[in-house]
């Protein structure tokens, strides 16, 4: 069942339920008010009759003309004596005249139904010398009131039916406008699935609810992000293919040369083996970096824990200093700087930065660690050849090299800084590069401490 039908049925169901309870309330409330009004009319007439001296004294109760002046077409008035004997009666309604007489010596007001008509009656005792000698009884048929109630029921039925019809068409129209953007989104998704081309939903000028506008914007932002992701993937595949093509071409060329001349020429064989080994290592490094970068795209790549940044930097600096025989100086204002993050990934990030600093500089490398306002700041500074200013914005792009020949000579594949940037982004951190040609490069990392 569509959302439009569900919303319409739900609205109609609750509207009908509300109308039923409302009509029942109105009907019985009107009955209560009108009945109380009729009781007040009868009470007023009884009080008026009791003010008559002949009725008040209990004398002259056998006079047939005693009740004539109080007579009404929809009423029956009678005086009943002991043994249920009617002394005087006035009224012409046959339904009222069929009501049997009962002598009950106490005041009573009630409602009875006879012949499909509601009848309101009141009985009051008449006294003579302190004794009850008769009962004054008034019966009033509520046929006019019932006619009004029938008109009320008809009016409530008509208005309720009209309200339901109006609600059906109104709800259907409203849900049509409400679900139109959703249907448009569904059609767009189907078109994307059919054609394989991403496209956004055009925002119309008609007024939509804030929630629908947010939904459309979120959908368009998702499509835009997917478009960028697919473009990056295409570029990545193209760049990777290009990067893989070079070592494979070299390996294939030297393998062919070995096949043709290497068996007899020792120098050719040694040159080919050296080139193939070198390109194989480069191919392994490239494949490893590409796999690592693919893993880094996953949102759950990090394993967060609290760790000491100073300890990680000290251990890494000591290891690299021993391996490359290059002085790496670590400066920290405090002995312990703790932060929440993935210890191994932050270590990998520092390895990438220090490896570049070692490759492109000959002077000592400085690392400083500071903590200020819950921000952990790490600076890696070298005094190497530096980076031209125009190249800095492209440093973190995949397979980008400031100098292709220089990178190739140092074994770089152009993915290290892309991986570093991804690690920083997953930690919701910030990375800045400051560099001048022939003066050196400073890379600054900033992370929230998150205790």
CSV table of C-alpha atoms in Angstrom, one decimal, residues 179-408:
chain,number,residue,atom,x,y,z
A,179,UNK,CA,4.6,12.7,-1.7
A,180,UNK,CA,5.4,14.3,-5.0
A,181,UNK,CA,9.0,15.0,-4.1
A,182,UNK,CA,9.3,11.5,-2.8
A,183,UNK,CA,7.9,10.1,-6.0
A,184,UNK,CA,10.2,12.4,-8.0
A,185,UNK,CA,13.1,11.0,-5.9
A,186,UNK,CA,12.0,7.4,-6.7
A,187,UNK,CA,11.7,8.2,-10.4
A,188,UNK,CA,15.2,9.7,-10.3
A,189,UNK,CA,16.6,6.6,-8.6
A,190,UNK,CA,15.0,4.4,-11.2
A,191,UNK,CA,16.4,6.6,-14.0
A,192,UNK,CA,19.8,6.4,-12.4
A,193,UNK,CA,19.5,2.6,-12.2
A,194,UNK,CA,18.4,2.4,-15.8
A,195,UNK,CA,20.9,4.7,-17.4
A,196,UNK,CA,23.7,4.3,-14.9
A,197,UNK,CA,24.3,8.1,-14.8
A,198,UNK,CA,24.0,10.0,-11.6
A,199,UNK,CA,21.7,13.1,-11.7
A,200,UNK,CA,20.3,15.4,-9.0
A,201,UNK,CA,16.7,16.3,-8.4
A,202,UNK,CA,15.8,19.8,-9.6
A,203,UNK,CA,14.6,22.0,-6.8
A,204,UNK,CA,11.3,23.6,-7.9
A,205,UNK,CA,10.1,27.1,-6.8
A,206,UNK,CA,6.9,25.7,-5.2
A,207,UNK,CA,6.7,25.9,-1.5
A,208,UNK,CA,7.6,22.6,0.3
A,209,UNK,CA,7.9,21.7,3.9
A,210,UNK,CA,11.2,22.2,5.7
A,211,UNK,CA,11.5,18.4,6.1
A,212,UNK,CA,11.0,17.7,2.4
A,213,UNK,CA,13.5,20.4,1.5
A,214,UNK,CA,16.0,18.8,3.8
A,215,UNK,CA,15.3,15.4,2.2
A,216,UNK,CA,15.8,16.8,-1.3
A,217,UNK,CA,19.0,18.6,-0.3
A,218,UNK,CA,20.3,15.4,1.4
A,219,UNK,CA,19.5,13.4,-1.7
A,220,UNK,CA,21.3,15.9,-3.9
A,221,UNK,CA,24.2,16.0,-1.6
A,222,UNK,CA,24.4,12.2,-1.6
A,223,UNK,CA,24.3,12.2,-5.4
A,224,UNK,CA,27.0,14.9,-5.5
A,225,UNK,CA,29.2,12.9,-3.1
A,226,UNK,CA,28.7,9.7,-5.1
A,227,UNK,CA,29.5,11.6,-8.2
A,228,UNK,CA,32.7,12.9,-6.7
A,229,UNK,CA,33.5,9.4,-5.3
A,230,UNK,CA,33.0,7.8,-8.7
A,231,UNK,CA,35.1,10.5,-10.4
A,232,UNK,CA,37.9,9.8,-7.8
A,233,UNK,CA,37.6,6.1,-8.4
A,234,UNK,CA,37.9,6.6,-12.2
A,235,UNK,CA,40.8,8.8,-11.7
A,236,UNK,CA,42.3,6.4,-9.2
A,237,UNK,CA,41.9,3.5,-11.7
A,238,UNK,CA,43.4,5.6,-14.5
A,239,UNK,CA,46.3,6.7,-12.3
A,240,UNK,CA,46.9,3.2,-10.9
A,241,UNK,CA,46.8,1.7,-14.4
A,242,UNK,CA,49.4,4.3,-15.5
A,243,UNK,CA,51.6,3.7,-12.5
A,244,UNK,CA,51.3,-0.1,-12.9
A,245,UNK,CA,52.0,0.1,-16.6
A,246,UNK,CA,55.5,1.5,-16.1
A,247,UNK,CA,57.0,-1.2,-14.0
A,248,UNK,CA,55.2,-3.9,-15.9
A,249,UNK,CA,56.5,-2.5,-19.2
A,250,UNK,CA,60.0,-2.4,-17.7
A,251,UNK,CA,59.8,-6.0,-16.5
A,252,UNK,CA,58.3,-7.2,-19.8
A,253,UNK,CA,61.0,-5.4,-21.8
A,254,UNK,CA,63.9,-6.8,-19.7
A,255,UNK,CA,62.3,-10.2,-19.7
A,256,UNK,CA,62.2,-10.1,-23.5
A,257,UNK,CA,65.8,-8.9,-23.6
A,258,UNK,CA,66.8,-11.8,-21.4
A,259,UNK,CA,65.0,-14.2,-23.6
A,260,UNK,CA,66.8,-12.9,-26.7
A,261,UNK,CA,70.3,-12.0,-25.6
A,262,UNK,CA,70.6,-12.7,-21.9
A,263,UNK,CA,71.6,-16.3,-22.2
A,264,UNK,CA,74.9,-15.4,-23.9
A,265,UNK,CA,75.7,-11.9,-22.6
A,266,UNK,CA,76.4,-11.9,-18.9
A,267,UNK,CA,76.3,-8.0,-18.6
A,268,UNK,CA,72.8,-7.9,-20.3
A,269,UNK,CA,71.6,-10.7,-17.9
A,270,UNK,CA,72.9,-8.9,-14.8
A,271,UNK,CA,71.3,-5.6,-16.0
A,272,UNK,CA,68.0,-7.2,-16.7
A,273,UNK,CA,67.9,-9.1,-13.4
A,274,UNK,CA,68.7,-5.9,-11.5
A,275,UNK,CA,66.1,-3.9,-13.3
A,276,UNK,CA,63.4,-6.6,-12.9
A,277,UNK,CA,64.2,-6.9,-9.2
A,278,UNK,CA,64.0,-3.1,-8.7
A,279,UNK,CA,60.7,-2.8,-10.6
A,280,UNK,CA,59.3,-5.8,-8.8
A,281,UNK,CA,60.0,-4.2,-5.4
A,282,UNK,CA,58.5,-0.9,-6.7
A,283,UNK,CA,55.4,-2.9,-7.9
A,284,UNK,CA,55.0,-4.6,-4.5
A,285,UNK,CA,55.3,-1.2,-2.7
A,286,UNK,CA,52.7,0.3,-5.1
A,287,UNK,CA,50.3,-2.6,-4.7
A,288,UNK,CA,50.7,-2.5,-0.9
A,289,UNK,CA,50.0,1.3,-0.8
A,290,UNK,CA,47.0,0.9,-3.0
A,291,UNK,CA,45.5,-1.8,-0.8
A,292,UNK,CA,46.2,0.3,2.3
A,293,UNK,CA,44.5,3.3,0.7
A,294,UNK,CA,41.5,1.2,-0.2
A,295,UNK,CA,41.3,0.0,3.4
A,296,UNK,CA,41.6,3.6,4.6
A,297,UNK,CA,38.4,4.4,2.8
A,298,UNK,CA,36.4,2.3,5.3
A,299,UNK,CA,34.8,4.2,8.1
A,300,UNK,CA,35.7,1.5,10.7
A,301,UNK,CA,39.3,1.4,9.8
A,302,UNK,CA,40.3,3.0,13.1
A,303,UNK,CA,40.6,1.2,16.5
A,304,UNK,CA,40.4,4.0,19.1
A,305,UNK,CA,42.2,3.9,22.4
A,306,UNK,CA,44.0,6.3,24.8
A,307,UNK,CA,47.7,6.4,24.2
A,308,UNK,CA,50.8,8.6,24.9
A,309,UNK,CA,51.8,10.5,21.9
A,310,UNK,CA,55.2,11.4,23.3
A,311,UNK,CA,56.0,7.7,23.9
A,312,UNK,CA,55.0,6.8,20.3
A,313,UNK,CA,57.1,9.6,18.8
A,314,UNK,CA,60.2,8.8,21.0
A,315,UNK,CA,60.1,5.1,20.0
A,316,UNK,CA,59.6,5.8,16.3
A,317,UNK,CA,62.4,8.5,16.2
A,318,UNK,CA,64.8,6.1,17.9
A,319,UNK,CA,64.0,3.3,15.5
A,320,UNK,CA,64.3,5.5,12.4
A,321,UNK,CA,67.5,7.2,13.7
A,322,UNK,CA,69.1,3.8,14.1
A,323,UNK,CA,67.9,2.5,10.8
A,324,UNK,CA,68.8,5.5,8.6
A,325,UNK,CA,71.7,6.9,10.7
A,326,UNK,CA,70.0,10.3,10.7
A,327,UNK,CA,69.5,12.5,13.8
A,328,UNK,CA,65.9,13.0,14.8
A,329,UNK,CA,65.3,15.4,17.7
A,330,UNK,CA,62.1,15.2,19.7
A,331,UNK,CA,61.0,18.1,21.8
A,332,UNK,CA,58.0,17.9,24.1
A,333,UNK,CA,56.9,20.5,26.7
A,334,UNK,CA,55.4,17.7,28.9
A,335,UNK,CA,56.6,14.1,29.4
A,336,UNK,CA,53.1,12.7,28.7
A,337,UNK,CA,50.6,13.9,26.2
A,338,UNK,CA,47.6,11.5,25.9
A,339,UNK,CA,45.0,11.5,23.2
A,340,UNK,CA,42.2,9.3,21.9
A,341,UNK,CA,43.0,7.7,18.6
A,342,UNK,CA,44.3,4.7,16.7
A,343,UNK,CA,47.8,4.3,18.0
A,344,UNK,CA,49.0,2.2,15.1
A,345,UNK,CA,47.6,4.5,12.4
A,346,UNK,CA,49.0,7.6,14.1
A,347,UNK,CA,52.4,5.8,14.1
A,348,UNK,CA,52.0,5.0,10.4
A,349,UNK,CA,51.1,8.6,9.7
A,350,UNK,CA,54.4,9.7,11.4
A,351,UNK,CA,56.4,7.1,9.5
A,352,UNK,CA,55.1,8.5,6.2
A,353,UNK,CA,56.0,12.1,7.2
A,354,UNK,CA,59.4,11.2,8.6
A,355,UNK,CA,60.2,8.9,5.7
A,356,UNK,CA,59.6,11.9,3.3
A,357,UNK,CA,61.7,14.1,5.5
A,358,UNK,CA,64.6,11.6,5.5
A,359,UNK,CA,64.4,11.1,1.7
A,360,UNK,CA,64.4,14.8,0.8
A,361,UNK,CA,66.7,16.3,3.4
A,362,UNK,CA,70.2,15.8,4.8
A,363,UNK,CA,70.0,17.8,7.9
A,364,UNK,CA,68.7,16.7,11.3
A,365,UNK,CA,64.9,16.4,11.6
A,366,UNK,CA,63.0,18.1,14.4
A,367,UNK,CA,59.7,16.9,16.0
A,368,UNK,CA,57.9,19.0,18.5
A,369,UNK,CA,54.8,18.0,20.6
A,370,UNK,CA,52.6,20.5,22.4
A,371,UNK,CA,49.3,20.4,24.2
A,372,UNK,CA,47.1,23.5,24.3
A,373,UNK,CA,43.4,23.8,25.0
A,374,UNK,CA,42.9,20.1,24.5
A,375,UNK,CA,44.5,20.2,21.1
A,376,UNK,CA,47.5,17.9,20.5
A,377,UNK,CA,49.9,19.6,18.0
A,378,UNK,CA,52.8,17.7,16.3
A,379,UNK,CA,55.3,19.4,14.0
A,380,UNK,CA,57.7,17.6,11.7
A,381,UNK,CA,60.4,19.9,10.4
A,382,UNK,CA,63.2,19.3,8.0
A,383,UNK,CA,65.7,21.5,6.2
A,384,UNK,CA,65.6,19.8,2.9
A,385,UNK,CA,64.9,21.0,-0.7
A,386,UNK,CA,61.4,22.3,0.1
A,387,UNK,CA,58.3,22.4,-2.0
A,388,UNK,CA,57.2,25.1,-4.4
A,389,UNK,CA,54.2,27.0,-3.2
A,390,UNK,CA,52.1,26.2,-6.2
A,391,UNK,CA,52.6,22.5,-5.6
A,392,UNK,CA,51.4,22.4,-1.9
A,393,UNK,CA,47.6,22.3,-2.6
A,394,UNK,CA,48.2,19.1,-4.7
A,395,UNK,CA,50.4,17.2,-2.2
A,396,UNK,CA,47.6,15.0,-0.8
A,397,UNK,CA,46.3,13.9,-4.2
A,398,UNK,CA,46.7,10.3,-5.2
A,399,UNK,CA,49.8,9.6,-7.3
A,400,UNK,CA,50.8,13.2,-7.3
A,401,UNK,CA,54.5,13.9,-7.3
A,402,UNK,CA,56.2,17.3,-7.0
A,403,UNK,CA,59.0,16.0,-9.2
A,404,UNK,CA,58.3,12.7,-10.9
A,405,UNK,CA,61.9,11.9,-11.7
A,406,UNK,CA,63.0,12.7,-8.2
A,407,UNK,CA,60.2,10.6,-6.6
A,408,UNK,CA,61.0,7.7,-8.9
